[in-house]
């Protein structure tokens, strides 16, 4: 019997695949402390997590039974991959299941920023009727910069084109020809693309290269009144620099679904003017959660029972 530990919420469809497999025993335990995760892993062959469980070096060290970690989602920044590799533990993810939902969340936030939906909702609830103050802007005819043209970035680009926006993009792994096939004008430098947009959205992983990619220096070169969206990872946009730019009015509005610390204890960015915040909801749809759960369950089953490796 292979034992699979699940420490974050996994949709029932994924659980069923595991429970129906006679070779697998499932251990679902959420809300564990890091020490409890470490203990529970001692008797697990594999673990499925989302973003709440942090698999640090301390947790992964000395786990001779553990062979595989599957992240039900895209980002693996909550797993110390160097430590996992050193311990001989494979790390896999489910790169596709979230794409549409995260792209839709990005578009929803962009539209909400353009039409001041956040303050309109809040002021109506307070009994106010503030039509003049809440005049917005059309997105049609505006330029959207998409930084990171992977699955989600491309899906956002496609949707924005449907809204009659001009889409420009940056991605060091994409050629200008391929970008042109998607109707995207490709820029070769982040320093350049940031100067030429009315809306900017980031869709990169968080790495040493992308941390603080959008910072005070780059914001200073942007068009006045630019609007910025982050549904990727907290830290790609420097939170203090964005708060400063919202306070000065250089950035007309920002929408963040993700934060350097979740839930954020530092309220400075969240409390900044024209800042719209959501609690990491990009992949939180019934459809996306079902897809990632199914995929995660299949990936861990195939790895443990057939030694098949996917999305490592
Ligand atoms: C992801 O990396 O897949 C998303 O941020 C969603 C999540 O963390 O569950």
Coordinates of C-alpha atoms and ligand atoms in Angstrom, one line a residue:
X1 CA 0.0 0.0 0.0
X2 CA 1.2 3.5 -0.8
X3 CA 0.2 6.2 1.6
X4 CA -0.7 9.7 0.3
X5 CA -1.0 12.6 2.7
X6 CA -3.2 15.5 1.8
X7 CA -2.7 18.6 4.0
X8 CA -4.7 21.3 2.0
X9 CA -8.2 21.3 0.7
X10 CA -8.6 19.0 -2.3
X11 CA -11.8 18.8 -4.3
X12 CA -13.8 15.5 -3.7
X13 CA -13.3 14.3 -7.3
X14 CA -9.6 14.1 -6.8
X15 CA -10.0 12.4 -3.4
X16 CA -12.3 9.8 -4.9
X17 CA -9.7 8.7 -7.5
X18 CA -7.3 8.1 -4.6
X19 CA -9.8 6.4 -2.4
X20 CA -11.0 4.1 -5.2
X21 CA -7.5 2.9 -5.8
X22 CA -6.8 -0.3 -3.9
X23 CA -3.1 0.3 -3.9
X24 CA -3.5 3.7 -2.2
X25 CA -4.3 4.7 1.4
X26 CA -5.3 8.4 1.8
X27 CA -4.6 10.5 4.9
X28 CA -6.4 13.8 4.7
X29 CA -5.3 16.2 7.4
X30 CA -5.6 20.0 7.2
X31 CA -4.5 22.8 9.5
X32 CA -1.4 21.0 10.6
X33 CA 1.5 22.9 12.1
X34 CA 4.9 22.6 10.3
X35 CA 6.0 20.1 13.0
X36 CA 2.9 18.0 12.5
X37 CA 3.4 17.9 8.8
X38 CA 7.0 16.7 9.4
X39 CA 5.7 14.0 11.6
X40 CA 2.9 12.9 9.3
X41 CA 5.3 12.7 6.4
X42 CA 7.3 10.0 8.1
X43 CA 4.7 7.5 7.1
X44 CA 3.8 8.9 3.7
X45 CA 5.0 7.9 0.2
X46 CA 3.6 11.0 -1.4
X47 CA 1.9 14.3 -0.4
X48 CA -0.5 16.5 -2.3
X49 CA -0.6 20.2 -1.3
X50 CA -2.0 23.5 -2.5
X51 CA -0.5 26.8 -1.4
X52 CA -1.2 26.8 2.4
X53 CA 1.3 24.0 3.3
X54 CA 4.9 25.1 3.1
X55 CA 7.4 22.3 2.5
X56 CA 10.6 23.8 3.9
X57 CA 14.0 22.2 4.1
X58 CA 13.4 21.4 7.8
X59 CA 10.3 19.5 6.9
X60 CA 11.8 17.6 4.0
X61 CA 15.0 16.6 5.6
X62 CA 15.2 13.0 6.9
X63 CA 12.0 11.7 5.2
X64 CA 13.3 8.3 3.8
X65 CA 9.8 7.1 2.9
X66 CA 8.6 10.2 1.0
X67 CA 9.1 9.9 -2.8
X68 CA 6.8 12.6 -4.4
X69 CA 5.3 16.0 -3.8
X70 CA 2.4 17.0 -6.0
X71 CA 1.3 20.6 -6.0
X72 CA -2.4 20.9 -7.0
X73 CA -1.8 24.2 -8.8
X74 CA 0.9 25.9 -10.7
X75 CA 3.3 27.7 -8.3
X76 CA 5.8 25.6 -6.5
X77 CA 7.3 28.4 -4.5
X78 CA 5.9 27.0 -1.3
X79 CA 8.2 23.9 -1.7
X80 CA 12.0 24.0 -1.2
X81 CA 12.8 22.2 -4.4
X82 CA 16.5 22.2 -3.8
X83 CA 16.0 20.4 -0.5
X84 CA 13.5 18.0 -2.1
X85 CA 15.9 17.1 -4.9
X86 CA 18.7 16.6 -2.5
X87 CA 16.5 14.2 -0.5
X88 CA 15.5 12.3 -3.7
X89 CA 11.9 13.5 -3.6
X90 CA 10.3 14.5 -6.9
X91 CA 8.2 17.6 -7.2
X92 CA 5.4 17.8 -9.7
X93 CA 2.6 20.3 -10.4
X94 CA -0.6 20.6 -12.4
X95 CA 0.1 23.4 -14.8
X96 CA -3.0 23.6 -16.9
X97 CA -6.1 23.2 -14.6
X98 CA -6.1 26.8 -13.3
X99 CA -5.4 28.7 -16.5
X100 CA -8.9 29.8 -17.5
X101 CA -9.9 30.7 -13.9
X102 CA -6.8 32.7 -13.2
X103 CA -7.1 34.5 -16.6
X104 CA -10.8 35.3 -15.8
X105 CA -9.8 36.6 -12.4
X106 CA -7.2 38.9 -14.0
X107 CA -9.8 40.3 -16.5
X108 CA -12.4 40.7 -13.7
X109 CA -9.9 42.7 -11.7
X110 CA -8.8 44.8 -14.7
X111 CA -12.5 45.6 -15.5
X112 CA -13.2 46.4 -11.8
X113 CA -10.2 48.8 -11.8
X114 CA -11.3 50.5 -15.0
X115 CA -14.8 51.1 -13.8
X116 CA -14.2 51.6 -10.0
X117 CA -16.3 48.7 -9.0
X118 CA -14.6 48.3 -5.6
X119 CA -15.3 51.9 -4.4
X120 CA -18.7 52.0 -6.1
X121 CA -19.7 48.9 -4.2
X122 CA -18.3 50.1 -0.9
X123 CA -19.9 53.6 -1.2
X124 CA -23.3 52.2 -2.2
X125 CA -23.1 50.0 0.9
X126 CA -22.4 53.1 3.0
X127 CA -25.6 54.7 1.6
X128 CA -23.8 57.1 -0.8
X129 CA -24.5 57.8 -4.5
X130 CA -21.2 59.0 -5.9
X131 CA -21.5 59.0 -9.7
X132 CA -19.2 61.9 -10.6
X133 CA -16.3 60.8 -8.4
X134 CA -16.4 57.3 -9.8
X135 CA -16.1 58.0 -13.5
X136 CA -14.0 55.3 -15.1
X137 CA -12.2 54.5 -18.2
X138 CA -12.9 52.2 -21.2
X139 CA -10.5 49.4 -21.8
X140 CA -11.3 49.2 -25.5
X141 CA -8.5 50.9 -27.5
X142 CA -6.2 50.8 -24.5
X143 CA -2.9 49.0 -24.3
X144 CA -2.4 46.0 -22.0
X145 CA 1.1 44.9 -21.2
X146 CA 1.3 41.2 -20.3
X147 CA 4.6 40.3 -18.6
X148 CA 5.0 36.5 -18.8
X149 CA 3.4 34.8 -21.8
X150 CA 2.9 31.3 -20.4
X151 CA -0.5 29.6 -20.3
X152 CA -2.1 32.2 -18.1
X153 CA -0.5 35.2 -19.7
X154 CA -1.6 34.1 -23.2
X155 CA -5.1 33.3 -22.0
X156 CA -5.3 36.8 -20.5
X157 CA -4.0 38.3 -23.8
X158 CA -6.6 36.4 -25.8
X159 CA -9.4 37.7 -23.5
X160 CA -8.1 41.3 -23.6
X161 CA -8.1 41.2 -27.4
X162 CA -11.7 40.2 -27.2
X163 CA -12.3 43.4 -25.3
X164 CA -10.6 45.3 -28.2
X165 CA -7.4 46.1 -26.3
X166 CA -4.0 46.2 -27.9
X167 CA -1.8 43.6 -26.2
X168 CA 1.9 44.0 -25.9
X169 CA 4.0 41.3 -24.2
X170 CA 7.3 40.4 -22.6
X171 CA 8.6 36.9 -22.2
X172 CA 12.3 36.0 -22.5
X173 CA 11.3 32.5 -23.7
X174 CA 9.0 33.6 -26.6
X175 CA 10.0 34.7 -30.0
X176 CA 8.5 37.8 -31.7
X177 CA 7.2 35.5 -34.5
X178 CA 5.3 33.3 -32.0
X179 CA 4.0 36.3 -30.1
X180 CA 2.8 37.8 -33.4
X181 CA 0.8 34.6 -34.1
X182 CA -1.2 35.5 -30.9
X183 CA -1.5 39.1 -32.1
X184 CA 0.9 40.3 -29.4
X185 CA 3.6 42.8 -30.0
X186 CA 6.7 41.5 -28.2
X187 CA 9.1 43.7 -26.3
X188 CA 12.6 42.5 -25.6
X189 CA 13.1 44.5 -22.3
X190 CA 10.9 44.9 -19.2
X191 CA 12.3 48.5 -19.0
X192 CA 10.8 49.2 -22.4
X193 CA 7.4 47.5 -22.2
X194 CA 6.5 49.2 -18.9
X195 CA 6.7 52.6 -20.6
X196 CA 4.0 51.8 -23.3
X197 CA 0.9 50.6 -21.5
X198 CA -2.3 51.8 -19.8
X199 CA -2.8 48.5 -18.0
X200 CA -0.1 46.1 -16.9
X201 CA -0.5 42.5 -15.6
X202 CA 2.2 40.1 -14.5
X203 CA 2.1 36.3 -15.1
X204 CA 5.5 35.0 -14.2
X205 CA 6.5 32.6 -11.4
X206 CA 8.2 34.2 -8.4
X207 CA 12.0 33.6 -8.7
X208 CA 15.1 35.5 -7.8
X209 CA 14.9 37.1 -11.3
X210 CA 11.3 38.2 -11.0
X211 CA 11.2 39.4 -7.4
X212 CA 10.6 43.1 -7.4
X213 CA 10.4 43.1 -11.2
X214 CA 8.0 46.0 -11.0
X215 CA 9.6 48.5 -8.6
X216 CA 9.9 52.2 -8.0
X217 CA 12.4 52.8 -10.8
X218 CA 10.2 51.0 -13.4
X219 CA 7.0 52.6 -12.1
X220 CA 8.6 56.0 -12.5
X221 CA 8.9 55.4 -16.3
X222 CA 5.3 54.3 -16.7
X223 CA 2.5 56.4 -18.2
X224 CA 0.8 58.5 -15.5
X225 CA -2.5 56.9 -14.5
X226 CA -1.4 53.3 -15.4
X227 CA -3.3 50.5 -13.7
X228 CA -1.5 47.4 -12.5
X229 CA -2.8 43.9 -11.8
X230 CA -1.1 41.0 -10.0
X231 CA -2.8 37.6 -10.0
X232 CA 0.5 35.7 -10.2
X233 CA 2.6 35.9 -7.0
X234 CA 3.2 38.4 -4.3
X235 CA 6.7 39.9 -4.5
X236 CA 6.8 40.2 -8.3
X237 CA 5.6 43.8 -7.7
X238 CA 7.3 45.5 -4.8
X239 CA 4.5 46.2 -2.4
X240 CA 5.9 49.3 -0.8
X241 CA 6.8 50.9 -4.2
X242 CA 3.3 50.2 -5.4
X243 CA 1.7 51.7 -2.3
X244 CA 3.9 54.8 -2.8
X245 CA 2.8 55.1 -6.4
X246 CA -0.9 54.7 -5.5
X247 CA -0.5 57.4 -2.8
X248 CA 1.2 59.8 -5.3
X249 CA -1.4 59.1 -8.0
X250 CA 1.3 58.0 -10.5
X251 CA -0.6 54.6 -10.6
X252 CA -4.3 55.3 -10.9
X253 CA -5.3 51.9 -9.5
X254 CA -3.9 48.5 -8.6
X255 CA -5.6 45.1 -8.1
X256 CA -3.7 42.3 -6.3
X257 CA -4.9 38.8 -5.6
X258 CA -1.6 37.7 -4.2
X259 CA 0.7 39.1 -1.5
X260 CA 4.2 38.5 -0.2
X261 CA 2.7 37.3 3.0
X262 CA -0.7 35.5 2.9
X263 CA -2.8 36.5 4.7
X264 CA -0.9 39.9 4.8
X265 CA -0.1 41.3 8.1
X266 CA 1.4 44.5 6.6
X267 CA -1.7 46.5 5.6
X268 CA 0.1 49.4 3.9
X269 CA -0.6 48.2 0.3
X270 CA -4.1 47.0 1.0
X271 CA -5.0 50.3 2.6
X272 CA -3.5 52.4 -0.2
X273 CA -5.9 54.5 -2.3
X274 CA -7.5 52.8 -5.3
X275 CA -6.1 49.5 -4.3
X276 CA -8.4 46.5 -4.9
X277 CA -7.5 43.4 -3.0
X278 CA -8.8 39.8 -3.2
X279 CA -7.6 36.9 -1.1
X280 CA -5.8 34.7 -3.6
X281 CA -8.9 33.7 -5.5
X282 CA -7.4 33.2 -9.0
X283 CA -7.8 29.4 -9.0
X284 CA -10.7 29.4 -6.6
X285 CA -13.5 28.2 -8.9
X286 CA -15.3 24.9 -8.7
X287 CA -14.1 24.1 -12.2
X288 CA -10.4 24.8 -11.6
X289 CA -10.3 23.1 -8.2
X290 CA -11.9 20.0 -9.7
X291 CA -9.4 20.0 -12.6
X292 CA -6.3 20.4 -10.5
X293 CA -7.5 17.9 -7.9
X294 CA -8.2 15.3 -10.6
X295 CA -4.8 15.9 -12.2
X296 CA -2.9 15.9 -8.9
X297 CA -4.6 12.6 -7.9
X298 CA -3.7 11.0 -11.3
X299 CA -0.1 12.3 -11.2
X300 CA 0.6 10.9 -7.7
X301 CA -1.1 7.6 -8.5
X302 CA 0.8 7.1 -11.7
X303 CA 4.0 8.0 -10.1
X304 CA 3.6 5.7 -7.1
X305 CA 2.0 2.7 -8.9
X306 CA 3.7 3.0 -12.4
X307 CA 6.7 5.1 -11.8
X308 CA 5.5 7.6 -14.4
X309 CA 6.7 11.2 -14.1
X310 CA 4.7 14.2 -15.3
X311 CA 5.2 17.9 -14.9
X312 CA 8.3 17.6 -12.8
Ligands
LIG1 C1 -1.4 28.3 -8.3 O1 -0.2 28.5 -8.1 O2 -1.8 27.3 -8.8 C2 -2.4 29.4 -7.8 O3 -1.8 30.5 -7.2 C3 -3.5 28.8 -7.1 C4 -3.2 28.2 -5.7 O4 -2.2 28.6 -5.1 O5 -3.9 27.3 -5.3

